[in-house]
Coordinates of C-alpha atoms and ligand atoms in Angstrom, one line a residue:
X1 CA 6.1 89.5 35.2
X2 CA 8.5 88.3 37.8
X3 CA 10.8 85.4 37.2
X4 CA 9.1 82.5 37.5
X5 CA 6.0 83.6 35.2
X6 CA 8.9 84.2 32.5
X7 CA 10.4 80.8 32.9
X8 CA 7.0 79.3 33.1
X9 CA 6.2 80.8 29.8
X10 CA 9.5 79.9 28.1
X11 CA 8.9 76.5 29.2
X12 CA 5.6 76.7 27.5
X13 CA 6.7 77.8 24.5
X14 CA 9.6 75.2 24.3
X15 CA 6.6 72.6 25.0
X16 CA 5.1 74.0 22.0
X17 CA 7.9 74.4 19.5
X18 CA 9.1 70.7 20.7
X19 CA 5.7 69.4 19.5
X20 CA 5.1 70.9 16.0
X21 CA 6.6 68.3 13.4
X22 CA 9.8 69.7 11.8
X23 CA 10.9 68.7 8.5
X24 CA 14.0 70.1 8.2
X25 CA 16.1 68.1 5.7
X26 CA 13.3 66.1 4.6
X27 CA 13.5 65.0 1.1
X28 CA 11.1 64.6 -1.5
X29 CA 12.0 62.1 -4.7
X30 CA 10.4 61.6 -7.2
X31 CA 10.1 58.1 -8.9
X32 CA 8.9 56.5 -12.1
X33 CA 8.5 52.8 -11.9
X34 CA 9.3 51.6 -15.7
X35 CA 8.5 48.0 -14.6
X36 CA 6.4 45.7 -12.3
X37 CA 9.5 44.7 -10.2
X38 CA 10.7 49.0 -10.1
X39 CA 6.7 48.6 -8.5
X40 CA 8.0 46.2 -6.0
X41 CA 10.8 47.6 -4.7
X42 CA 8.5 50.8 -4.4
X43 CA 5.7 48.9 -2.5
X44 CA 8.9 47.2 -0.4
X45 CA 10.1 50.8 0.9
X46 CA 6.5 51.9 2.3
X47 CA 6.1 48.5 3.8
X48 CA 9.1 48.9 5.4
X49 CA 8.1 52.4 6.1
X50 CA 11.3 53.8 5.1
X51 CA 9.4 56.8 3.3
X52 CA 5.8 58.7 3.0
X53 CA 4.4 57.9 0.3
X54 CA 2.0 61.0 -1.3
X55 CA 0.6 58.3 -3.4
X56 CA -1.3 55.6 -2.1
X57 CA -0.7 53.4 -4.6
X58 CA 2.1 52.7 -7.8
X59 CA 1.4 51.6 -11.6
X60 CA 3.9 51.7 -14.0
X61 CA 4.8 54.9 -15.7
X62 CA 3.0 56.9 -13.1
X63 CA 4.4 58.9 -11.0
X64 CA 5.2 58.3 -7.7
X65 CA 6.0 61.3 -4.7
X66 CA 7.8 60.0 -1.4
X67 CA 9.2 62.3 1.6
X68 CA 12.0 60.6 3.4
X69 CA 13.4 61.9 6.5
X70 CA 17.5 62.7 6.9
X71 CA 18.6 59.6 8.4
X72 CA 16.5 57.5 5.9
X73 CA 18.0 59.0 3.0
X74 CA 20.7 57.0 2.0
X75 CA 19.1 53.3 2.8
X76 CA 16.0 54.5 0.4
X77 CA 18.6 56.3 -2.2
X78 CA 21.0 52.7 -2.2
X79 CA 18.1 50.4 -2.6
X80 CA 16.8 52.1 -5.7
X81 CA 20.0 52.5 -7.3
X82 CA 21.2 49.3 -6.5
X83 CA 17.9 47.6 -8.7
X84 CA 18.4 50.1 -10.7
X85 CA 15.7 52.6 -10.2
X86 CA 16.3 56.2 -11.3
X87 CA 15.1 58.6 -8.3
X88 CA 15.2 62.7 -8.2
X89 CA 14.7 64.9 -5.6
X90 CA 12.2 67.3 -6.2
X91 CA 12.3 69.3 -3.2
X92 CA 15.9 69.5 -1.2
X93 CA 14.7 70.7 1.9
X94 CA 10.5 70.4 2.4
X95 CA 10.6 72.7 5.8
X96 CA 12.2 75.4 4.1
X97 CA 9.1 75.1 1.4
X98 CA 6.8 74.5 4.0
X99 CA 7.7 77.8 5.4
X100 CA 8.0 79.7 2.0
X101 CA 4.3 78.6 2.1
X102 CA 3.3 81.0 5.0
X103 CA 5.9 83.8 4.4
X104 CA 5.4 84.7 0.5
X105 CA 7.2 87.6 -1.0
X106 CA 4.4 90.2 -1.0
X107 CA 4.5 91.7 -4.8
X108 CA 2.3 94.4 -4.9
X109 CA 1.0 93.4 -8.3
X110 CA -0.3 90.3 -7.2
X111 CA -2.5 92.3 -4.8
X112 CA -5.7 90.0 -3.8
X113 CA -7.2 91.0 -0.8
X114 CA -11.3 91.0 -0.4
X115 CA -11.8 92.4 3.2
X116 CA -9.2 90.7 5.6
X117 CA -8.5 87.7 3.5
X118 CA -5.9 87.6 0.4
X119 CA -4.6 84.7 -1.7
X120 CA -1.2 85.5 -1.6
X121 CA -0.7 83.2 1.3
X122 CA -2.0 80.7 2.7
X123 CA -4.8 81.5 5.8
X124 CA -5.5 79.4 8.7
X125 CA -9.0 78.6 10.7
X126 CA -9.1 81.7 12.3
X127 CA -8.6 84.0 9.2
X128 CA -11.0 81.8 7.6
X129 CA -13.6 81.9 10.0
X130 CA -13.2 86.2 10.7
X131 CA -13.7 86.3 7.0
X132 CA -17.0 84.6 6.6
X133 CA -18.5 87.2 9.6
X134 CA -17.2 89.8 7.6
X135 CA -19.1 88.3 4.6
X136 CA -22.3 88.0 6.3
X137 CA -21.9 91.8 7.9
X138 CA -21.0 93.2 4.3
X139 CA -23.6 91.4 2.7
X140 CA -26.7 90.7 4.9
X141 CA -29.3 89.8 2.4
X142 CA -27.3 88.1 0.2
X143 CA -24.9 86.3 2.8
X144 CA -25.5 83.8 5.6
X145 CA -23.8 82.0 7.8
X146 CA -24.1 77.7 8.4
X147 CA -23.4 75.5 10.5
X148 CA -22.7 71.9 9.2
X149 CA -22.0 70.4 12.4
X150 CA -19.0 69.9 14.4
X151 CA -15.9 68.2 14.8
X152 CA -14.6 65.5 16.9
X153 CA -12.5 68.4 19.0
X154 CA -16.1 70.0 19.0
X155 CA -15.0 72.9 16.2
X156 CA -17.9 74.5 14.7
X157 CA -18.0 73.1 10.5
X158 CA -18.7 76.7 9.5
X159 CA -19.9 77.8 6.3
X160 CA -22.1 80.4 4.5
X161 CA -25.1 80.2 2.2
X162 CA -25.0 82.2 -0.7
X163 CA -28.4 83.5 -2.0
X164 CA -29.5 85.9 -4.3
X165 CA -33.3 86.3 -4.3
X166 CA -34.0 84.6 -1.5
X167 CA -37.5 84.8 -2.1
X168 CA -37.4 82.9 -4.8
X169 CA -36.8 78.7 -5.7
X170 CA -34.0 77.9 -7.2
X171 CA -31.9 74.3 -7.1
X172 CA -28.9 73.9 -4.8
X173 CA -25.2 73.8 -5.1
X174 CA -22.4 72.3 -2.4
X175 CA -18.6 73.1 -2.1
X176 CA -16.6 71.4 0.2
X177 CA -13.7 72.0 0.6
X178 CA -10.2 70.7 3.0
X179 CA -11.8 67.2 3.7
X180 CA -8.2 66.2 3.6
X181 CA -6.5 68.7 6.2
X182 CA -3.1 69.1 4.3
X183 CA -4.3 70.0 1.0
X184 CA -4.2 73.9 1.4
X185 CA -4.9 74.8 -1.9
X186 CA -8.3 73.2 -1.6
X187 CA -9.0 76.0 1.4
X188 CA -7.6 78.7 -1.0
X189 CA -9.7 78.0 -4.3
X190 CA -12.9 77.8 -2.5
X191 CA -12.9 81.1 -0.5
X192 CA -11.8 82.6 -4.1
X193 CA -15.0 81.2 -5.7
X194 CA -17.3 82.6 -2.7
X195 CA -15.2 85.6 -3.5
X196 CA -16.0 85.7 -7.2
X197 CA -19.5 85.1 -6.9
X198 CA -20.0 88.2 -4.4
X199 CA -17.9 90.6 -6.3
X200 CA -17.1 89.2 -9.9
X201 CA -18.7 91.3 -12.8
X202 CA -18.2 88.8 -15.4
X203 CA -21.9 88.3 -16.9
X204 CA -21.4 83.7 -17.1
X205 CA -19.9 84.3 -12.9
X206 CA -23.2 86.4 -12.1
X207 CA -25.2 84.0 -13.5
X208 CA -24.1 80.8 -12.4
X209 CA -23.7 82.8 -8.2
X210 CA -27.5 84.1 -9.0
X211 CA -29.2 81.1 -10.2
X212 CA -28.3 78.8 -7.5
X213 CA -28.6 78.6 -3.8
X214 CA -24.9 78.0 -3.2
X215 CA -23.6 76.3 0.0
X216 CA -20.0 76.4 0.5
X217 CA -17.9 75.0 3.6
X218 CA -14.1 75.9 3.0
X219 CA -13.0 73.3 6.0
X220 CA -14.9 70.3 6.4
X221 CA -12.4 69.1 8.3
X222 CA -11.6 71.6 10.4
X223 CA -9.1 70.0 13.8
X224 CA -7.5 68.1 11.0
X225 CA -6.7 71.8 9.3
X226 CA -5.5 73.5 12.3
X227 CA -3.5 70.6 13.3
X228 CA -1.5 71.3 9.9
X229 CA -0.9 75.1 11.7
X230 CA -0.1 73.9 14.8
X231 CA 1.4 70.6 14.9
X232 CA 2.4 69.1 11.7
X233 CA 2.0 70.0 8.1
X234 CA 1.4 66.8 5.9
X235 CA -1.4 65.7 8.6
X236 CA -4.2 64.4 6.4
X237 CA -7.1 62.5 8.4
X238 CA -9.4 64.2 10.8
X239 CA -8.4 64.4 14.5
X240 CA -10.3 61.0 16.2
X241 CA -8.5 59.7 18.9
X242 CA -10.9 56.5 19.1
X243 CA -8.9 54.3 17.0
X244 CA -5.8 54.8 18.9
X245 CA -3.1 52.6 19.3
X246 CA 0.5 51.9 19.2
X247 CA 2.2 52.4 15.4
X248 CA 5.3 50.3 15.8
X249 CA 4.7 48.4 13.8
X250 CA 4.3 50.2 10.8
X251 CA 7.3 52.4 12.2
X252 CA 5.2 55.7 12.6
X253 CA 4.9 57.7 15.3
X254 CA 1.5 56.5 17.7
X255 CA -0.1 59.7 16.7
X256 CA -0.8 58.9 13.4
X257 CA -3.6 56.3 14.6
X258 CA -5.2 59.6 16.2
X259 CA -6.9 60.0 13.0
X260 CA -10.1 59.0 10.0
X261 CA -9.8 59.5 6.7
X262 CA -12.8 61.3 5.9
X263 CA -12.7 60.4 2.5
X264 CA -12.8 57.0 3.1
X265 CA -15.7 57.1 6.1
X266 CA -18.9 57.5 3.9
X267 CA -21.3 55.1 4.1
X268 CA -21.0 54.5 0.2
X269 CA -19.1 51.1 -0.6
X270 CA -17.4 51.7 2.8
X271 CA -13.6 49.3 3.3
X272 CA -14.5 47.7 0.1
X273 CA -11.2 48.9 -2.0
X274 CA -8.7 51.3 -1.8
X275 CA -9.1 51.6 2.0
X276 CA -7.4 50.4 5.5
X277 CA -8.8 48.9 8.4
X278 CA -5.2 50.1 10.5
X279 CA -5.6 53.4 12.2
X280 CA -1.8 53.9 11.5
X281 CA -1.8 54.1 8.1
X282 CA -3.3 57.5 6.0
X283 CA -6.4 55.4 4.3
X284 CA -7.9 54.4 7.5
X285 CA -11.8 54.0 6.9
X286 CA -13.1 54.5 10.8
X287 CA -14.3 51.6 12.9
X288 CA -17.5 51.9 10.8
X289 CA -19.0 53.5 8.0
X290 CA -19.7 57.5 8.8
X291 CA -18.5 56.9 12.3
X292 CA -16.9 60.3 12.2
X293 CA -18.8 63.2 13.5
X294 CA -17.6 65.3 10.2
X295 CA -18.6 63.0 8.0
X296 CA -22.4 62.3 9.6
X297 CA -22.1 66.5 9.5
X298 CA -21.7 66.5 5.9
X299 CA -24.4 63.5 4.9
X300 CA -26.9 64.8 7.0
X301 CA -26.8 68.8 5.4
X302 CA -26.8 67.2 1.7
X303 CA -30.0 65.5 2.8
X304 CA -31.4 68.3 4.2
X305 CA -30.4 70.7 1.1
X306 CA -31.7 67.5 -1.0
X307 CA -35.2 67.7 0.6
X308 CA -35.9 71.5 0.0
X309 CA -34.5 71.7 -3.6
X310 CA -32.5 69.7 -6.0
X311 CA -28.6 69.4 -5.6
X312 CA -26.9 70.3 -9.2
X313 CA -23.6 70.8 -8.1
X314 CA -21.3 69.1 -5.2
X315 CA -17.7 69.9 -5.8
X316 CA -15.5 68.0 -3.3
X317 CA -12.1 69.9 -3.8
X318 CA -8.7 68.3 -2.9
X319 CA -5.2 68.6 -4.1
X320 CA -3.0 67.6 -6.0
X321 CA -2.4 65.8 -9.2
X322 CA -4.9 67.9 -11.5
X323 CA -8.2 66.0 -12.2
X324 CA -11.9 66.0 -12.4
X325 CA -13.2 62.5 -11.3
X326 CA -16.4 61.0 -11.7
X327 CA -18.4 59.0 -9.9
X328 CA -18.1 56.0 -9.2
X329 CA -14.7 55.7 -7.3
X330 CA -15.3 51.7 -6.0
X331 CA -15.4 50.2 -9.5
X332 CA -12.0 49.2 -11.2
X333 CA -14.2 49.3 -15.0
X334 CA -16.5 51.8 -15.9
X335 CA -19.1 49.7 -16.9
X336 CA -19.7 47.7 -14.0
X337 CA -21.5 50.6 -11.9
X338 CA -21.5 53.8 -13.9
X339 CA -23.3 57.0 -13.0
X340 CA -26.9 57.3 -14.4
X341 CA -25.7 60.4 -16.1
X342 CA -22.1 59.6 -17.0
X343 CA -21.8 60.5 -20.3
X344 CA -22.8 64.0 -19.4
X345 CA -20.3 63.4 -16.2
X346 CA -17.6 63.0 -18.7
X347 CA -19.1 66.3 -21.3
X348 CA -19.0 68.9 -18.8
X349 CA -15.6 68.1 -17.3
X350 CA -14.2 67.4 -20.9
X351 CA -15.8 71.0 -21.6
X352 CA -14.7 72.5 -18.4
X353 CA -11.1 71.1 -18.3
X354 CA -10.4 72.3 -22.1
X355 CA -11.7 75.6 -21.0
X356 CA -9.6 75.5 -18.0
X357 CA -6.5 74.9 -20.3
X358 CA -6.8 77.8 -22.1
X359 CA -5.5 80.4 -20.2
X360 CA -2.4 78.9 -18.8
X361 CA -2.0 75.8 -20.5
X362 CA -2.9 73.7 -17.4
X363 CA -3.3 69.9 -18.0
X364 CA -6.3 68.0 -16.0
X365 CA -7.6 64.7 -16.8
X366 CA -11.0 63.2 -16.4
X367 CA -11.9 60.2 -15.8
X368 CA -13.7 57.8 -12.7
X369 CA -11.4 57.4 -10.1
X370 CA -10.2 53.8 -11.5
X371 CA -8.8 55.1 -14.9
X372 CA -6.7 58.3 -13.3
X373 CA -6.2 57.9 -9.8
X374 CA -7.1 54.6 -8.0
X375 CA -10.1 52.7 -6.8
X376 CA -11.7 54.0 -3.5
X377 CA -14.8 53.1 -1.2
X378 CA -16.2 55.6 1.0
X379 CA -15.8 59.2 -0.5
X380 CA -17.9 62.2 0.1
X381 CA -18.9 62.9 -3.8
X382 CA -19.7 59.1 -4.3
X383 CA -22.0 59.4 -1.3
X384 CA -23.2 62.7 -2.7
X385 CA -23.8 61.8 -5.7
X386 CA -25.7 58.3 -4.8
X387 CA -27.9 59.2 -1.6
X388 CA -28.0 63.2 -1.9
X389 CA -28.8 62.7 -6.0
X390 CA -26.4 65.2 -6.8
X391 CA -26.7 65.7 -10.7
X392 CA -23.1 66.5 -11.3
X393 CA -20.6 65.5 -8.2
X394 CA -16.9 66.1 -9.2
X395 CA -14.0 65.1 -6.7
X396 CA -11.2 67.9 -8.2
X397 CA -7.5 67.7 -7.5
X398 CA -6.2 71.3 -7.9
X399 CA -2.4 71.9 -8.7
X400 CA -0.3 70.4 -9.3
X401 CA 1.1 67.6 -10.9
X402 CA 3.7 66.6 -7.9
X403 CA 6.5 69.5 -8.2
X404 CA 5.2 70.8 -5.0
X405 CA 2.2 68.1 -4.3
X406 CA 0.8 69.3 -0.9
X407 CA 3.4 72.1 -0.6
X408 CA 1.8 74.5 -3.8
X409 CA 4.0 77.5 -3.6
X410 CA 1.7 80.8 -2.4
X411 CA 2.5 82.3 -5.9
X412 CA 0.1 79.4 -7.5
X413 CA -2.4 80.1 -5.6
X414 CA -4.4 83.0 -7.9
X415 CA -3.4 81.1 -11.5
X416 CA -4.8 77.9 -9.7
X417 CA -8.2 79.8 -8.9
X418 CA -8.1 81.4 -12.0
X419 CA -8.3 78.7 -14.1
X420 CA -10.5 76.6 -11.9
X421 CA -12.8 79.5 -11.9
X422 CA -13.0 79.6 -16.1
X423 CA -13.8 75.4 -15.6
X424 CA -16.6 76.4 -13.1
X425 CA -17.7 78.7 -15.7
X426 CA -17.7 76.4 -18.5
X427 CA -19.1 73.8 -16.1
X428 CA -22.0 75.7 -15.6
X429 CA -22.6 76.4 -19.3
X430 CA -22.2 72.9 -20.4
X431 CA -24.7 71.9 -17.9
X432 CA -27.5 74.6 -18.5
X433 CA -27.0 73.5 -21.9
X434 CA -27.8 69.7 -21.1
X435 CA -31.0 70.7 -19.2
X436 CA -30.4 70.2 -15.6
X437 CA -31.5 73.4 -14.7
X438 CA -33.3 76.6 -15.9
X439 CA -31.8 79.5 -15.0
X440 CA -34.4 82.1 -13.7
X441 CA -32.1 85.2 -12.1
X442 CA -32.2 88.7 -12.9
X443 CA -29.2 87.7 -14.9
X444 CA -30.1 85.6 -17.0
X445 CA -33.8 87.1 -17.4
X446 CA -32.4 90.0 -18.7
X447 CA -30.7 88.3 -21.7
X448 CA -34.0 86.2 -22.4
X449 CA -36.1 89.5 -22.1
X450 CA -33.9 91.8 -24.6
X451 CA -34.2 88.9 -26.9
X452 CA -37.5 88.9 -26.6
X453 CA -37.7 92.4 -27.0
X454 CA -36.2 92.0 -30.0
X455 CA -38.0 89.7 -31.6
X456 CA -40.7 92.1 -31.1
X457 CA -39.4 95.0 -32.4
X458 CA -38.1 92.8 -35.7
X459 CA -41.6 91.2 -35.9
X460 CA -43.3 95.0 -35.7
X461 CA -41.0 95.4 -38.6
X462 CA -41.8 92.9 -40.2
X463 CA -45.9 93.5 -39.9
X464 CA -45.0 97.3 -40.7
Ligands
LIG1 ZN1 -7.6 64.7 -0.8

């Protein structure tokens, strides 16, 4: 390499290391609004733009996350003490997390790996994407890959079908997961349950992988996903530069208008609540319902799933704040549009979330997106759930309750799938139970048939 290739090269990497978002010295605080006016003076700091807010909206007594860079620090700290507002940082400095995130200490004991792929840390696109062609080598009759469509950068949405006894019907099941790019754990708990399902010996985890033709796409969204690698970490949209346009005015940098919110794009109650029309803000809906190549990927493989077989499941997993929610998401009262099935809804995730307490004493709460998060048009598991006649469509936010929020430390990552795993479990029981399926694998048939074994030998005895 002579001289000029070196400095070329240095430049490049300067380039590079100049454009990834550092947030060294960010802050995040954590706030509890006791009032309506402590709700104001919240609502006043994001419209001034003086923070990032990780919640989109405030009530009283909930909590509220916000990440404030250095040289906003003081203004946001003075204006909440001075009405009186008690604030405490929850993370001092949010780059140094952000890195812990990539660089764990490696304790042997925690050892995870399956192939190339481990939960220890997190992985990005490329990891992702080796591991599911080594699923599909290692297990070729059991294993294939899927393509869902492809991004607005033109990524492949890649995923794999899991299916045991091909040869025979069975209903379907959909896991998507990282529709939201920075929620990392969401990437980490599904390749763990495509894990689980290939190598688990646990009778209730055979059963549930074997009686089901299971679909599972760990990054729906994938440009959005690497951009978090590559560029900056608390990116949460997908990458559309359509929309693009100058952010002054909400005192952002332009580049947050390069993005969708693909939870807010489905043509289900599209920009009717909890949405934006302003491609600067983190809600943006799209210039029109499913106008984002991702989100027309996702609609149009649920309808082809839903024309060859009927959709049980479709688990739409995000982070954080520890729920299950229902369907609908648009309505502010239950009543006035609930699920045809909600009272089952509400069973199995009741069931699934007690289960999932059990082994670490992890809280979740259940409810429609109204009574534990806020209203929203536009989501993937409403639109699921209303034109792909999923039975039982769950949006889940994994760990945790705003300690770390987006930023789960790696160590989380395995008592996070753990759990979620025993609620899938538990899910799956609850809703065999209520008759939404009949479970016909090797499995399960070999329960019925000793029992009916049984009962022959007992009735033998009984004629003898
Ligand atoms: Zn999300």
């Amino acid at each position: 390499m002579n001289l000029l290739q070196f400095l070329f090269i240095l430049a490049l990497s300067v380039t590079v290391i100049a454009e990834k978002k550092s947030y060294d010295g960010y802050k995040l605080y954590k706030v509890v609004p006791k009032t309506e006016k402590e709700v104001e003076i919240l609502e006043e700091i994001r419209d001034a733009r003086f923070a990032d807010f990780w919640n989109e909206y405030f009530k009283v007594n909930d909590d509220v996350r916000m990440l404030v860079e250095p040289d906003l620090q003081l203004v946001v700290q003075g204006r909440l003490m001075h009405a009186g507002v008690q604030v405490s940082t929850i993370i001092e400095d949010v780059q140094k997390v952000i890195n812990k995130q990539l660089t764990p200490i490696k304790d042997p004991s925690r050892s995870s790996s399956f192939l190339s792929y481990d939960w220890e840390a997190y992985h990005d696109l490329n990891a992702i994407e080796r591991w599911l062609d080594e699923l599909v080598t290692e297990y070729p009759s059991i294993v294939s890959p899927v393509t869902m469509g492809y991004s607005v950068e033109n990524r492949t949405i890649r995923g794999i079908v899991i299916n045991y006894n091909p040869s025979r019907d069975k209903p379907a099941a959909i896991i998507e997961g990282t529709l939201h790019a920075r929620e990392w754990i969401s990437t980490a708990a599904v390749t763990w349950i495509i894990k689980e399902f290939l190598t688990s010996n646990d009778e209730d985890v055979r059963a549930m992988a074997e009686n089901l033709e299971w679909h599972i796409f760990p990054v729906v969204n994938p440009d959005g996903y690497v951009y978090t690698f590559t560029d900056d970490r608390m990116w949460r949209k997908n990458r559309s530069p359509a929309s693009f346009t100058s952010c002054a005015a909400n005192n952002v940098s332009d580049d947050m208008s390069n993005g969708v919110d693909l939870n807010r794009n489905f043509d289900f109650e599209w920009m009717t609540i909890g949405a934006s029309n302003n491609s600067c803000t983190n809600t943006y809906a799209g210039p029109s319902a499913a106008s984002e190549p991702e989100t027309k990927a996702i609609s149009n493989y649920v309808l082809n799933v839903k024309e060859k077989a009927d959709i049980v499941y479709y688990l739409s997993f995000h982070s954080f704040t520890q729920l299950f929610i229902l369907p609908y998401s648009h309505v502010t009262n239950v009543t006035q549009f609930p699920a045809d099935n909600h009272d089952d809804l509400v069973e199995i995730a009741i069931n699934s979330t007690q289960k999932l307490s059990e082994r670490f004493g992890t809280h979740y709460r259940v409810g429609i997106a109204a009574e534990v998060l806020y209203p929203m048009g536009g989501s993937s598991f409403d639109w699921a759930k209303a034109y792909g006649n999923a039975s039982i469509s769950y949006l889940i936010e994994l760990r945790d309750e705003g300690q770390y929020g987006f930023l789960l430390p790696p160590e989380q990552i395995i008592p996070n799938n753990l759990e979620i795993m025993d609620a899938l479990v538990e899910m799956d029981k609850s809703t065999k139970r209520l008759g939404y399926y009949v479970p016909t694998s090797a499995a399960s048939t070999s329960i019925y048939s000793l029992a009916l074994i049984t009962l022959a030998v007992l009735s033998v005895n009984l004629f003898n």
